[in-house]
Amino acid sequence: MNFGIIAAGEGSRLVQEGVAFPKPLVPLNGEPMIGRLVRIFQENGAGRISIIVNEQMGEVREFVENLRKGLSIPVDLVVKTTPSSMHSFCELGKLLKGHGRFIVTTVDTIFREPGFSEYVKAYADAAEDVDGMMAVTSFVDDEKPLYVETDADMNIKAFLDSSAASCGEDCAGMLEFVSGGIYGLGDKAVDVLGECLGNGVSRMRNYQRALVSAGLRLKAFDMGKIIDVDHAGDIAKAEQFLTNNS
């Protein structure tokens, strides 16, 4: 399995709130977030890791360059400032396409390692006609969550901006989760990504809707609690989550 990390955001809210580190280098229990992801990917059999950082993050670029010197697997580093996470995803997609299934996550997505390992195995073992597997959670931590509706077999039916409670009979019988910001995809999804950007689509949630509209078979995998580090106060919350499982 190949992996990718989107770490090209500015982390402006953290800066405004007095955090001294660039977001990818924010330490959680002493381990920089981006380093933590690389370690976890290695422990889950990564064949290759592709990372994108923006042009202003000299410290992050240097950290990744030094980190990959000691690794036995290839680590691609793209240094490019992009207008959105979806554009960053596109840059990684160019590297990941043609090498089988892959998993991409944003650098500030915090999860427990056992659940992630189960997710990686589930996607690796999924049937050939499964085009993607998205990590989902029942825990709402995002300021603007993307709701994921599935059938009883965890086949994704829709991505919604609001809870199923507001869509009435159209969502009857569906299970509801929230997107976890971890995307297991493949070549078909990269093709749809290019089409979306060509049509002016620039939000990840609209891209995911396009995957459904294009007829790709997407599965959801409940990874349990997943949280994001967007604000200074989220750092302590993430550390407690990882340390105390709470």
Tab-separated table of C-alpha atoms in Angstrom:
chain	number	residue	atom	x	y	z
A	1	MET	CA	0.000	0.000	0.000
A	2	ASN	CA	1.227	3.502	-0.839
A	3	PHE	CA	0.429	6.539	1.277
A	4	GLY	CA	0.221	10.292	0.891
A	5	ILE	CA	0.211	13.277	3.260
A	6	ILE	CA	-1.356	16.633	2.465
A	7	ALA	CA	0.657	19.148	4.500
A	8	ALA	CA	0.475	22.232	2.291
A	9	GLY	CA	-1.919	24.364	4.331
A	10	GLU	CA	-0.780	27.526	6.042
A	11	GLY	CA	-2.046	26.670	9.528
A	12	SER	CA	-3.002	30.333	9.920
A	13	ARG	CA	-5.322	29.779	12.856
A	14	LEU	CA	-2.583	28.114	14.877
A	15	VAL	CA	-0.214	30.979	14.099
A	16	GLN	CA	-2.812	33.560	15.119
A	17	GLU	CA	-3.327	31.694	18.382
A	18	GLY	CA	0.383	31.769	19.257
A	19	VAL	CA	1.582	28.309	18.234
A	20	ALA	CA	5.269	28.598	17.362
A	21	PHE	CA	5.521	25.541	15.107
A	22	PRO	CA	4.364	25.154	11.493
A	23	LYS	CA	1.313	22.903	11.661
A	24	PRO	CA	3.015	19.723	10.310
A	25	LEU	CA	5.713	20.055	12.985
A	26	VAL	CA	3.366	20.593	15.928
A	27	PRO	CA	4.424	17.913	18.438
A	28	LEU	CA	1.894	15.535	19.942
A	29	ASN	CA	3.397	13.954	23.041
A	30	GLY	CA	6.823	14.905	21.671
A	31	GLU	CA	6.335	13.591	18.119
A	32	PRO	CA	5.772	16.010	15.198
A	33	MET	CA	2.463	15.295	13.459
A	34	ILE	CA	4.061	14.685	10.073
A	35	GLY	CA	6.723	12.428	11.579
A	36	ARG	CA	4.047	10.485	13.410
A	37	LEU	CA	2.205	9.793	10.157
A	38	VAL	CA	5.366	8.651	8.374
A	39	ARG	CA	6.141	6.265	11.229
A	40	ILE	CA	2.617	4.851	11.252
A	41	PHE	CA	2.653	4.373	7.487
A	42	GLN	CA	5.945	2.493	7.723
A	43	GLU	CA	4.530	0.255	10.434
A	44	ASN	CA	1.615	-0.532	8.137
A	45	GLY	CA	3.735	-1.760	5.262
A	46	ALA	CA	4.121	1.391	3.182
A	47	GLY	CA	5.750	0.791	-0.175
A	48	ARG	CA	6.050	4.499	-0.881
A	49	ILE	CA	5.071	7.757	0.839
A	50	SER	CA	4.313	10.957	-1.072
A	51	ILE	CA	4.145	14.291	0.770
A	52	ILE	CA	3.237	17.801	-0.337
A	53	VAL	CA	4.230	20.934	1.606
A	54	ASN	CA	3.897	24.569	0.607
A	55	GLU	CA	6.750	26.769	-0.575
A	56	GLN	CA	6.752	28.877	2.590
A	57	MET	CA	7.369	25.911	4.914
A	58	GLY	CA	11.148	25.725	4.757
A	59	GLU	CA	11.334	24.066	8.163
A	60	VAL	CA	8.880	21.367	7.131
A	61	ARG	CA	10.689	20.711	3.862
A	62	GLU	CA	13.981	20.393	5.727
A	63	PHE	CA	12.404	18.066	8.292
A	64	VAL	CA	11.061	15.739	5.597
A	65	GLU	CA	14.321	15.787	3.644
A	66	ASN	CA	16.259	14.795	6.760
A	67	LEU	CA	13.662	12.211	7.755
A	68	ARG	CA	13.654	10.396	4.446
A	69	LYS	CA	17.437	9.979	4.475
A	70	GLY	CA	17.045	7.354	7.176
A	71	LEU	CA	14.163	5.460	5.579
A	72	SER	CA	14.390	2.307	3.507
A	73	ILE	CA	11.345	3.192	1.371
A	74	PRO	CA	10.986	5.970	-1.231
A	75	VAL	CA	9.559	9.254	0.053
A	76	ASP	CA	8.441	11.747	-2.591
A	77	LEU	CA	8.429	15.403	-1.543
A	78	VAL	CA	6.452	17.969	-3.529
A	79	VAL	CA	7.118	21.584	-2.558
A	80	LYS	CA	4.292	23.597	-4.037
A	81	THR	CA	1.829	26.199	-2.779
A	82	THR	CA	-1.676	25.214	-3.832
A	83	PRO	CA	-5.021	27.026	-3.507
A	84	SER	CA	-6.801	24.133	-1.763
A	85	SER	CA	-6.423	20.659	-0.281
A	86	MET	CA	-8.006	19.278	-3.427
A	87	HIS	CA	-5.287	20.818	-5.572
A	88	SER	CA	-2.709	19.331	-3.203
A	89	PHE	CA	-4.443	15.978	-3.547
A	90	CYS	CA	-4.123	16.314	-7.319
A	91	GLU	CA	-0.356	16.799	-7.045
A	92	LEU	CA	-0.079	13.629	-4.961
A	93	GLY	CA	-2.406	11.792	-7.315
A	94	LYS	CA	0.070	12.313	-10.154
A	95	LEU	CA	2.647	10.380	-8.143
A	96	LEU	CA	0.338	7.702	-6.756
A	97	LYS	CA	-1.531	6.825	-9.939
A	98	GLY	CA	-0.505	3.594	-11.602
A	99	HIS	CA	0.783	1.943	-8.433
A	100	GLY	CA	-2.379	0.348	-7.091
A	101	ARG	CA	-4.478	1.371	-4.130
A	102	PHE	CA	-3.309	4.212	-1.929
A	103	ILE	CA	-4.354	6.087	1.207
A	104	VAL	CA	-4.030	9.850	1.609
A	105	THR	CA	-4.659	11.893	4.741
A	106	THR	CA	-4.301	15.491	5.831
A	107	VAL	CA	-1.461	16.094	8.281
A	108	ASP	CA	-3.734	17.283	11.109
A	109	THR	CA	-6.012	14.233	11.146
A	110	ILE	CA	-5.470	12.458	14.467
A	111	PHE	CA	-6.497	8.842	14.966
A	112	ARG	CA	-5.581	5.854	17.102
A	113	GLU	CA	-3.070	3.538	15.525
A	114	PRO	CA	-4.896	0.182	16.024
A	115	GLY	CA	-7.987	1.488	14.236
A	116	PHE	CA	-5.873	2.787	11.374
A	117	SER	CA	-4.143	-0.581	10.983
A	118	GLU	CA	-7.520	-2.283	10.777
A	119	TYR	CA	-8.587	0.216	8.125
A	120	VAL	CA	-5.450	-0.351	6.027
A	121	LYS	CA	-5.963	-4.123	6.152
A	122	ALA	CA	-9.640	-3.822	5.275
A	123	TYR	CA	-8.883	-1.722	2.228
A	124	ALA	CA	-6.018	-3.964	1.127
A	125	ASP	CA	-8.295	-7.008	1.416
A	126	ALA	CA	-11.360	-5.385	-0.188
A	127	ALA	CA	-12.817	-6.909	-3.349
A	128	GLU	CA	-11.428	-5.804	-6.710
A	129	ASP	CA	-14.643	-3.952	-7.579
A	130	VAL	CA	-14.242	-1.644	-4.570
A	131	ASP	CA	-12.867	1.616	-5.957
A	132	GLY	CA	-12.244	3.302	-2.649
A	133	MET	CA	-12.608	3.094	1.117
A	134	MET	CA	-13.111	6.211	3.203
A	135	ALA	CA	-12.377	6.335	6.918
A	136	VAL	CA	-15.404	7.650	8.791
A	137	THR	CA	-16.302	8.411	12.380
A	138	SER	CA	-19.391	8.973	14.477
A	139	PHE	CA	-17.577	11.696	16.418
A	140	VAL	CA	-18.288	15.196	15.115
A	141	ASP	CA	-15.200	17.376	15.609
A	142	ASP	CA	-15.138	19.474	12.431
A	143	GLU	CA	-16.604	22.976	12.312
A	144	LYS	CA	-18.279	22.109	8.987
A	145	PRO	CA	-18.567	18.312	8.994
A	146	LEU	CA	-19.181	16.320	5.845
A	147	TYR	CA	-21.804	13.685	6.601
A	148	VAL	CA	-21.472	10.275	4.968
A	149	GLU	CA	-24.566	8.171	4.346
A	150	THR	CA	-24.147	4.405	3.873
A	151	ASP	CA	-26.324	1.340	3.545
A	152	ALA	CA	-26.134	-1.529	6.031
A	153	ASP	CA	-23.136	-2.991	4.165
A	154	MET	CA	-21.185	0.281	4.504
A	155	ASN	CA	-21.493	1.145	0.818
A	156	ILE	CA	-21.378	4.935	0.545
A	157	LYS	CA	-24.526	6.376	-0.959
A	158	ALA	CA	-24.087	10.113	-0.428
A	159	PHE	CA	-21.939	12.879	1.005
A	160	LEU	CA	-24.069	15.579	2.655
A	161	ASP	CA	-23.443	19.001	4.172
A	162	SER	CA	-26.098	18.415	6.835
A	163	SER	CA	-27.225	15.560	9.019
A	164	ALA	CA	-29.689	12.969	7.749
A	165	ALA	CA	-32.147	14.392	10.248
A	166	SER	CA	-32.672	17.241	7.788
A	167	CYS	CA	-33.125	15.170	4.617
A	168	GLY	CA	-36.210	13.198	5.632
A	169	GLU	CA	-37.369	10.152	3.695
A	170	ASP	CA	-34.532	10.460	1.163
A	171	CYS	CA	-32.148	9.115	3.820
A	172	ALA	CA	-34.487	6.597	5.410
A	173	GLY	CA	-32.704	3.388	6.399
A	174	MET	CA	-29.250	4.862	5.933
A	175	LEU	CA	-26.407	4.801	8.458
A	176	GLU	CA	-24.778	8.140	9.179
A	177	PHE	CA	-21.146	8.998	9.818
A	178	VAL	CA	-18.809	11.960	9.354
A	179	SER	CA	-15.859	12.001	6.980
A	180	GLY	CA	-12.596	11.330	8.817
A	181	GLY	CA	-10.296	13.047	6.316
A	182	ILE	CA	-8.603	9.775	5.345
A	183	TYR	CA	-9.121	8.679	1.753
A	184	GLY	CA	-8.399	5.226	0.360
A	185	LEU	CA	-8.600	5.455	-3.434
A	186	GLY	CA	-7.106	4.283	-6.730
A	187	ASP	CA	-6.589	5.191	-10.360
A	188	LYS	CA	-10.269	5.681	-11.215
A	189	ALA	CA	-10.562	8.270	-8.453
A	190	VAL	CA	-7.482	10.121	-9.745
A	191	ASP	CA	-9.127	10.363	-13.168
A	192	VAL	CA	-12.276	11.838	-11.619
A	193	LEU	CA	-10.097	14.284	-9.681
A	194	GLY	CA	-8.611	15.623	-12.895
A	195	GLU	CA	-12.054	16.013	-14.421
A	196	CYS	CA	-13.282	17.904	-11.365
A	197	LEU	CA	-10.424	20.386	-11.426
A	198	GLY	CA	-10.955	20.864	-15.143
A	199	ASN	CA	-14.578	21.738	-14.414
A	200	GLY	CA	-13.685	24.241	-11.697
A	201	VAL	CA	-14.510	22.029	-8.705
A	202	SER	CA	-12.138	22.937	-5.885
A	203	ARG	CA	-13.579	21.493	-2.653
A	204	MET	CA	-12.811	17.996	-1.413
A	205	ARG	CA	-16.418	17.387	-0.420
A	206	ASN	CA	-17.636	18.152	-3.924
A	207	TYR	CA	-14.961	15.878	-5.339
A	208	GLN	CA	-16.225	13.062	-3.131
A	209	ARG	CA	-19.737	13.688	-4.383
A	210	ALA	CA	-18.367	13.480	-7.920
A	211	LEU	CA	-16.910	10.056	-7.147
A	212	VAL	CA	-20.392	8.815	-6.250
A	213	SER	CA	-21.923	10.464	-9.323
A	214	ALA	CA	-19.286	8.819	-11.523
A	215	GLY	CA	-20.448	5.415	-10.304
A	216	LEU	CA	-17.379	4.451	-8.286
A	217	ARG	CA	-18.052	1.886	-5.601
A	218	LEU	CA	-16.962	3.419	-2.318
A	219	LYS	CA	-17.003	1.723	1.055
A	220	ALA	CA	-16.902	3.373	4.478
A	221	PHE	CA	-14.815	2.095	7.378
A	222	ASP	CA	-15.660	3.232	10.900
A	223	MET	CA	-12.339	4.024	12.564
A	224	GLY	CA	-13.877	5.243	15.800
A	225	LYS	CA	-12.994	8.667	17.102
A	226	ILE	CA	-10.991	10.937	14.777
A	227	ILE	CA	-10.143	14.533	15.602
A	228	ASP	CA	-8.499	17.474	13.816
A	229	VAL	CA	-5.884	19.917	15.067
A	230	ASP	CA	-7.143	23.288	13.821
A	231	HIS	CA	-6.772	25.445	16.938
A	232	ALA	CA	-4.184	25.778	19.710
A	233	GLY	CA	-6.567	24.169	22.180
A	234	ASP	CA	-6.834	21.093	19.964
A	235	ILE	CA	-3.214	20.168	20.662
A	236	ALA	CA	-3.790	19.246	24.302
A	237	LYS	CA	-7.043	17.561	23.335
A	238	ALA	CA	-5.223	15.428	20.762
A	239	GLU	CA	-2.484	14.493	23.212
A	240	GLN	CA	-5.039	13.398	25.788
A	241	PHE	CA	-6.938	11.452	23.138
A	242	LEU	CA	-3.822	9.537	22.140
A	243	THR	CA	-2.580	8.999	25.698
A	244	ASN	CA	-5.776	8.227	27.589
A	245	ASN	CA	-8.010	6.936	24.775
A	246	SER	CA	-10.628	9.504	25.772
